[in-house]
Short mmCIF file of C-alpha atoms in Angstrom, two decimals:
data_model
loop_
_atom_site.label_atom_id
_atom_site.label_comp_id
_atom_site.label_asym_id
_atom_site.label_seq_id
_atom_site.Cartn_x
_atom_site.Cartn_y
_atom_site.Cartn_z
CA MET A 1 0.00 0.00 0.00
CA GLU A 2 1.41 3.37 -1.02
CA TYR A 3 1.62 6.49 1.11
CA PHE A 4 0.83 9.82 -0.57
CA PRO A 5 2.34 12.72 1.41
CA CYS A 6 1.09 15.25 -1.17
CA GLY A 7 -2.57 14.52 -0.43
CA ASP A 8 -5.28 14.64 -3.06
CA LEU A 9 -6.33 16.70 -6.08
CA HIS A 10 -9.13 18.30 -4.06
CA THR A 11 -6.56 20.00 -1.81
CA PHE A 12 -4.42 20.93 -4.80
CA ILE A 13 -7.39 22.71 -6.43
CA LEU A 14 -8.40 24.49 -3.23
CA GLU A 15 -4.90 25.85 -2.75
CA SER A 16 -4.60 27.11 -6.34
CA GLN A 17 -5.15 30.72 -7.34
CA GLY A 18 -8.50 30.67 -9.15
CA GLY A 19 -8.05 27.15 -10.47
CA LEU A 20 -5.23 25.17 -12.01
CA SER A 21 -3.33 26.43 -15.03
CA GLN A 22 -4.11 24.92 -18.43
CA PRO A 23 -0.81 22.99 -18.52
CA GLN A 24 -1.67 21.52 -15.12
CA ILE A 25 -5.23 20.67 -16.18
CA LYS A 26 -3.97 18.94 -19.30
CA THR A 27 -1.29 17.07 -17.38
CA VAL A 28 -3.79 15.70 -14.84
CA THR A 29 -6.48 15.02 -17.45
CA ILE A 30 -4.22 12.96 -19.68
CA GLN A 31 -3.15 10.76 -16.78
CA LEU A 32 -6.72 10.20 -15.59
CA LEU A 33 -7.93 9.40 -19.09
CA GLU A 34 -5.12 6.87 -19.53
CA GLY A 35 -6.26 5.17 -16.32
CA LEU A 36 -9.94 5.20 -17.33
CA LYS A 37 -9.10 3.87 -20.78
CA ILE A 38 -7.50 0.82 -19.20
CA MET A 39 -10.27 0.30 -16.65
CA HIS A 40 -13.01 0.58 -19.27
CA SER A 41 -11.20 -1.74 -21.66
CA LEU A 42 -11.38 -4.35 -18.89
CA SER A 43 -15.09 -3.60 -18.28
CA PHE A 44 -14.55 -1.89 -14.92
CA CYS A 45 -16.44 1.29 -14.03
CA HIS A 46 -15.12 3.48 -11.19
CA ARG A 47 -18.46 5.21 -10.43
CA ASP A 48 -17.08 7.80 -7.99
CA LEU A 49 -14.49 9.82 -9.88
CA LYS A 50 -13.90 13.17 -8.17
CA PRO A 51 -10.91 15.27 -7.01
CA GLN A 52 -10.95 13.66 -3.55
CA ASN A 53 -10.36 10.29 -5.21
CA VAL A 54 -7.36 11.43 -7.23
CA LEU A 55 -4.11 11.30 -5.28
CA VAL A 56 -1.09 13.47 -6.00
CA VAL A 57 2.11 11.42 -6.14
CA THR A 58 4.40 14.42 -6.63
CA TRP A 59 3.82 18.11 -7.28
CA PHE A 60 6.91 18.67 -9.41
CA PRO A 61 6.61 16.87 -11.72
CA LEU A 62 2.81 16.70 -11.38
CA VAL A 63 1.89 13.01 -11.18
CA VAL A 64 -1.50 11.69 -10.06
CA LYS A 65 -3.23 8.36 -9.52
CA ILE A 66 -6.86 7.31 -9.43
CA ALA A 67 -7.86 5.95 -6.01
CA ASP A 68 -10.75 4.69 -3.87
CA PHE A 69 -12.17 1.73 -5.75
CA GLY A 70 -14.80 0.90 -3.15
CA THR A 71 -17.65 1.55 -5.59
CA THR A 72 -15.90 0.13 -8.65
CA LYS A 73 -17.74 -2.67 -10.36
CA GLU A 74 -17.20 -4.91 -13.34
CA ALA A 75 -19.98 -4.64 -15.90
CA GLY A 76 -20.42 -7.76 -17.97
CA ASP A 77 -23.01 -10.10 -19.39
CA GLU A 78 -23.99 -11.29 -15.91
CA THR A 79 -23.52 -8.05 -13.98
CA ALA A 80 -25.32 -4.79 -14.74
CA LEU A 81 -24.78 -1.34 -13.27
CA ARG A 82 -27.99 -0.10 -11.63
CA THR A 83 -27.17 1.11 -8.11
CA ILE A 84 -27.14 4.83 -7.37
CA VAL A 85 -23.63 5.33 -6.03
CA GLY A 86 -21.17 8.20 -6.19
CA THR A 87 -21.02 11.86 -5.17
CA PRO A 88 -24.00 14.09 -6.10
CA ASP A 89 -22.05 16.89 -7.81
CA TYR A 90 -20.35 14.35 -10.09
CA LEU A 91 -23.23 11.95 -10.83
CA ALA A 92 -24.33 11.45 -14.42
CA PRO A 93 -28.02 12.14 -15.20
CA GLU A 94 -28.78 8.50 -16.06
CA VAL A 95 -27.66 7.40 -12.60
CA LEU A 96 -30.15 9.83 -11.07
CA GLY A 97 -32.89 8.85 -13.51
CA ILE A 98 -33.12 12.38 -14.93
CA ILE A 99 -32.97 11.22 -18.55
CA ASP A 100 -34.81 8.35 -20.21
CA THR A 101 -32.40 5.77 -21.56
CA ASP A 102 -35.03 3.02 -21.97
CA THR A 103 -33.22 0.95 -19.36
CA SER A 104 -32.50 1.00 -15.66
CA GLU A 105 -28.88 0.10 -16.35
CA TYR A 106 -26.00 2.46 -17.03
CA THR A 107 -22.52 2.09 -18.50
CA ASP A 108 -18.97 3.29 -17.96
CA ALA A 109 -20.06 6.52 -19.68
CA VAL A 110 -20.94 7.71 -16.16
CA ASP A 111 -17.19 7.97 -15.50
CA MET A 112 -16.84 10.26 -18.50
CA TRP A 113 -19.56 12.58 -17.18
CA SER A 114 -17.71 12.71 -13.86
CA MET A 115 -14.51 13.46 -15.77
CA GLY A 116 -16.15 16.53 -17.31
CA CYS A 117 -17.24 17.75 -13.88
CA LEU A 118 -13.73 17.15 -12.55
CA ILE A 119 -12.07 19.12 -15.36
CA PHE A 120 -14.52 21.97 -14.75
CA ALA A 121 -13.57 21.93 -11.05
CA MET A 122 -9.86 22.05 -11.88
CA ALA A 123 -10.39 25.08 -14.12
CA THR A 124 -12.76 27.09 -11.92
CA LYS A 125 -12.62 25.80 -8.32
CA LYS A 126 -16.36 25.22 -8.74
CA THR A 127 -18.57 22.25 -9.48
CA PRO A 128 -20.83 22.74 -12.51
CA PHE A 129 -24.10 21.74 -10.82
CA PRO A 130 -25.16 22.41 -7.22
CA GLY A 131 -27.57 19.47 -7.32
CA THR A 132 -30.33 17.95 -9.37
CA LYS A 133 -32.00 21.33 -10.05
CA GLY A 134 -28.96 22.71 -11.83
CA LEU A 135 -28.46 19.42 -13.64
CA GLU A 136 -32.07 19.27 -14.83
CA ALA A 137 -31.85 22.85 -16.09
CA PHE A 138 -28.69 21.99 -18.02
CA ILE A 139 -30.32 18.92 -19.57
CA LYS A 140 -33.34 20.96 -20.69
CA ARG A 141 -31.57 23.94 -22.22
CA LEU A 142 -28.28 22.23 -23.15
CA THR A 143 -26.40 25.38 -22.22
CA PHE A 144 -22.97 25.09 -20.68
CA PRO A 145 -23.23 26.27 -17.07
CA GLY A 146 -19.92 28.06 -16.88
CA ASP A 147 -19.46 29.84 -20.19
CA ARG A 148 -18.26 32.92 -18.32
CA LEU A 149 -15.56 30.98 -16.52
CA VAL A 150 -13.59 29.06 -19.15
CA GLU A 151 -12.38 29.78 -22.65
CA ALA A 152 -14.31 28.45 -25.65
CA GLU A 153 -11.86 25.65 -26.51
CA LEU A 154 -11.89 24.25 -22.99
CA GLU A 155 -15.67 24.62 -22.81
CA GLU A 156 -16.06 22.58 -25.99
CA PHE A 157 -13.81 19.87 -24.55
CA ILE A 158 -15.75 19.67 -21.27
CA VAL A 159 -19.13 19.62 -23.03
CA GLY A 160 -17.94 16.55 -24.93
CA PHE A 161 -17.95 14.66 -21.63
CA MET A 162 -21.30 16.05 -20.53
CA ARG A 163 -23.69 15.10 -23.31
CA PRO A 164 -27.01 14.10 -21.73
CA MET A 165 -27.19 10.84 -23.68
CA PRO A 166 -24.42 8.44 -22.56
CA GLY A 167 -23.67 7.15 -26.05
CA GLU A 168 -22.87 10.66 -27.29
CA ARG A 169 -20.14 11.38 -24.73
CA LEU A 170 -16.45 11.24 -25.45
CA THR A 171 -14.79 7.98 -24.54
CA ALA A 172 -11.42 8.03 -22.80
CA LYS A 173 -9.70 7.11 -26.05
CA GLN A 174 -11.51 9.81 -28.02
CA ALA A 175 -10.78 12.42 -25.37
CA LEU A 176 -7.06 11.62 -25.46
CA ASP A 177 -7.08 12.48 -29.17
CA HIS A 178 -8.98 15.75 -28.69
CA ALA A 179 -7.42 18.87 -30.20
CA TRP A 180 -7.56 20.93 -26.99
CA LEU A 181 -5.75 18.29 -24.99
CA ASN A 182 -3.01 18.03 -27.58
CA SER A 183 -2.52 21.75 -28.17
CA GLY A 184 -0.26 24.09 -26.25
CA ASP A 185 1.74 23.03 -23.24
CA HIS A 186 1.38 20.18 -20.83
CA THR A 187 3.94 18.26 -18.81
CA TRP A 188 2.81 14.66 -19.31
CA ASP A 189 4.94 12.70 -21.75
CA GLY A 190 3.11 9.40 -21.45
CA GLU A 191 5.51 7.96 -18.91
CA THR A 192 6.48 8.75 -15.34
CA ASN A 193 9.41 10.91 -16.47
CA LEU A 194 7.78 14.34 -16.33
CA SER A 195 9.30 17.79 -16.45
CA ASN A 196 7.95 21.22 -15.66
CA GLY A 197 6.90 22.57 -19.02
CA PRO A 198 6.16 26.19 -19.90
CA GLY A 199 3.31 27.62 -17.89
CA GLN A 200 3.69 25.21 -14.97
CA GLU A 201 3.48 27.28 -11.78
CA LYS A 202 5.95 26.02 -9.24
CA ALA A 203 4.50 28.05 -6.38
CA THR A 204 0.92 26.83 -6.58
CA ILE A 205 1.15 24.40 -3.69
CA GLY A 206 3.76 22.60 -1.68
CA PRO A 207 4.24 20.61 1.49
CA THR A 208 4.04 22.77 4.59
CA GLY A 209 3.86 20.23 7.36
CA ASN A 210 0.51 21.57 8.58
CA GLN A 211 -1.92 19.16 10.12
CA ALA A 212 -4.88 18.58 7.85
CA GLY A 213 -8.52 17.95 8.47
CA ASN A 214 -10.91 16.15 6.19
CA GLU A 215 -12.30 18.25 3.36
CA SER A 216 -15.88 17.88 2.13
CA ASP A 217 -17.50 18.55 -1.21
CA ASP A 218 -18.96 21.72 0.31
CA ASP A 219 -15.51 23.33 0.11
CA TYR A 220 -16.18 23.93 -3.59
CA ASP A 221 -18.26 26.87 -4.72
CA THR A 222 -21.09 25.73 -6.97
CA TRP A 223 -22.49 27.29 -10.08
CA ASP A 224 -25.69 28.51 -8.43
CA THR A 225 -23.70 31.26 -6.72
CA GLN A 226 -23.02 32.79 -10.15
CA ASP A 227 -19.83 34.22 -8.70
CA GLU A 228 -16.84 34.94 -10.86
CA VAL A 229 -13.76 32.89 -10.12
CA ASP A 230 -11.93 36.02 -9.00
CA SER A 231 -14.47 36.53 -6.24
CA VAL A 232 -13.62 33.25 -4.53
CA PRO A 233 -12.15 34.23 -1.14
CA PRO A 234 -8.69 33.06 -0.08
CA LEU A 235 -8.77 29.53 1.25
CA SER A 236 -7.23 28.26 4.44
CA ARG A 237 -3.99 26.36 4.08
CA SER A 238 -5.00 24.03 6.90
CA SER A 239 -5.48 21.17 4.48
CA VAL A 240 -2.04 21.40 2.92
CA GLY A 241 0.36 18.62 3.66
CA GLN A 242 -2.27 15.99 4.31
CA GLY A 243 -0.91 12.59 3.53
CA ARG A 244 -3.04 9.65 2.52
CA MET A 245 -2.39 5.95 2.47
CA ILE A 246 -4.68 4.20 0.06
CA SER A 247 -4.85 1.57 -2.63
CA SER A 248 -4.56 3.24 -6.01
CA VAL A 249 -3.94 2.85 -9.71
CA GLY A 250 -1.57 4.95 -11.75
CA ALA A 251 -2.35 6.63 -15.01
CA ARG A 252 -0.14 4.41 -17.14
CA GLN A 253 -0.49 0.71 -16.33
CA PRO A 254 0.95 -1.56 -19.06
CA ASP A 255 0.27 -5.31 -19.26
CA ILE A 256 -2.27 -5.34 -16.47
CA LYS A 257 -4.85 -7.62 -18.03
CA SER A 258 -2.92 -10.72 -17.03
CA ASN A 259 -2.89 -9.45 -13.45
CA MET A 260 -6.68 -9.15 -13.24
CA ARG A 261 -8.81 -11.97 -11.95
CA SER A 262 -12.55 -12.29 -11.70
CA LYS A 263 -14.04 -11.29 -8.35
CA LYS A 264 -17.59 -10.41 -7.29
CA GLY A 265 -18.41 -7.11 -5.69
CA PRO A 266 -16.19 -4.02 -5.45
CA ILE A 267 -12.57 -4.37 -6.48
CA TYR A 268 -9.53 -3.13 -4.65
CA MET A 269 -6.40 -2.29 -6.55
CA LYS A 270 -2.87 -1.29 -5.75
CA THR A 271 0.16 -0.37 -7.79
CA ILE A 272 2.95 -2.91 -7.94
CA SER A 273 5.90 -1.79 -10.02
CA SER A 274 3.58 0.39 -12.11
CA HIS A 275 1.20 -2.54 -12.72
CA MET A 276 -2.38 -2.64 -11.55
CA ALA A 277 -3.31 -5.77 -9.64
CA LEU A 278 -6.32 -7.07 -7.79
CA ILE A 279 -5.80 -7.95 -4.14
#
């Protein structure tokens, strides 16, 4: 089991100045999409992707890992995804029954919806929907909730994850090929050998040794406030330096299929020499 002295992405976002930089967002997004691509190719759905469940391995270079697989489930011919699990601000509409998909089941496309919410949070320090009311309004008018907060290219990328109908959303593979993600600067080179590329702020966050308390989803401002990002008040640094020890999976996990074995119920994973394994 690995120990993560840098804490989680939630803390990293809270301690940023108005949200992460675009190079940082791209760096984190690429790693998470690589992890989801592998999970989905093996028919596993995380079902609770959010900043609190993304652990920061190192700040410089910026390396992250997906964590907390307690709600993860394998979806196959004999197992369907029906249970309402996850965190409200990151739940896809089909999980909540807001849209009619002609079935009570859902697919790994729910992870892609959560990914869109997560990217929005990285960019704005806000979650796109305060609850089902905001989500229902978005579904009805199909208007991006934060068009005042992010540039057009990033908005278009996020909207690709947040199509109301699951089959119309970007897959992890499609998202990795998206023009926005592959334009400009980012610091992820596809391996663990990262460097601080142009635009990477070194002073955004760092270990301080402070004792940390648990953060809740309420620490994020939500879209119903209609506040500009610049109006977000300074945040306490009390959460900086929180370490976490948790089973996790890295963004790049080659040759893991042979390490997977069938198991009912939630799965628990850990990294072993950069390979994902069931324990």
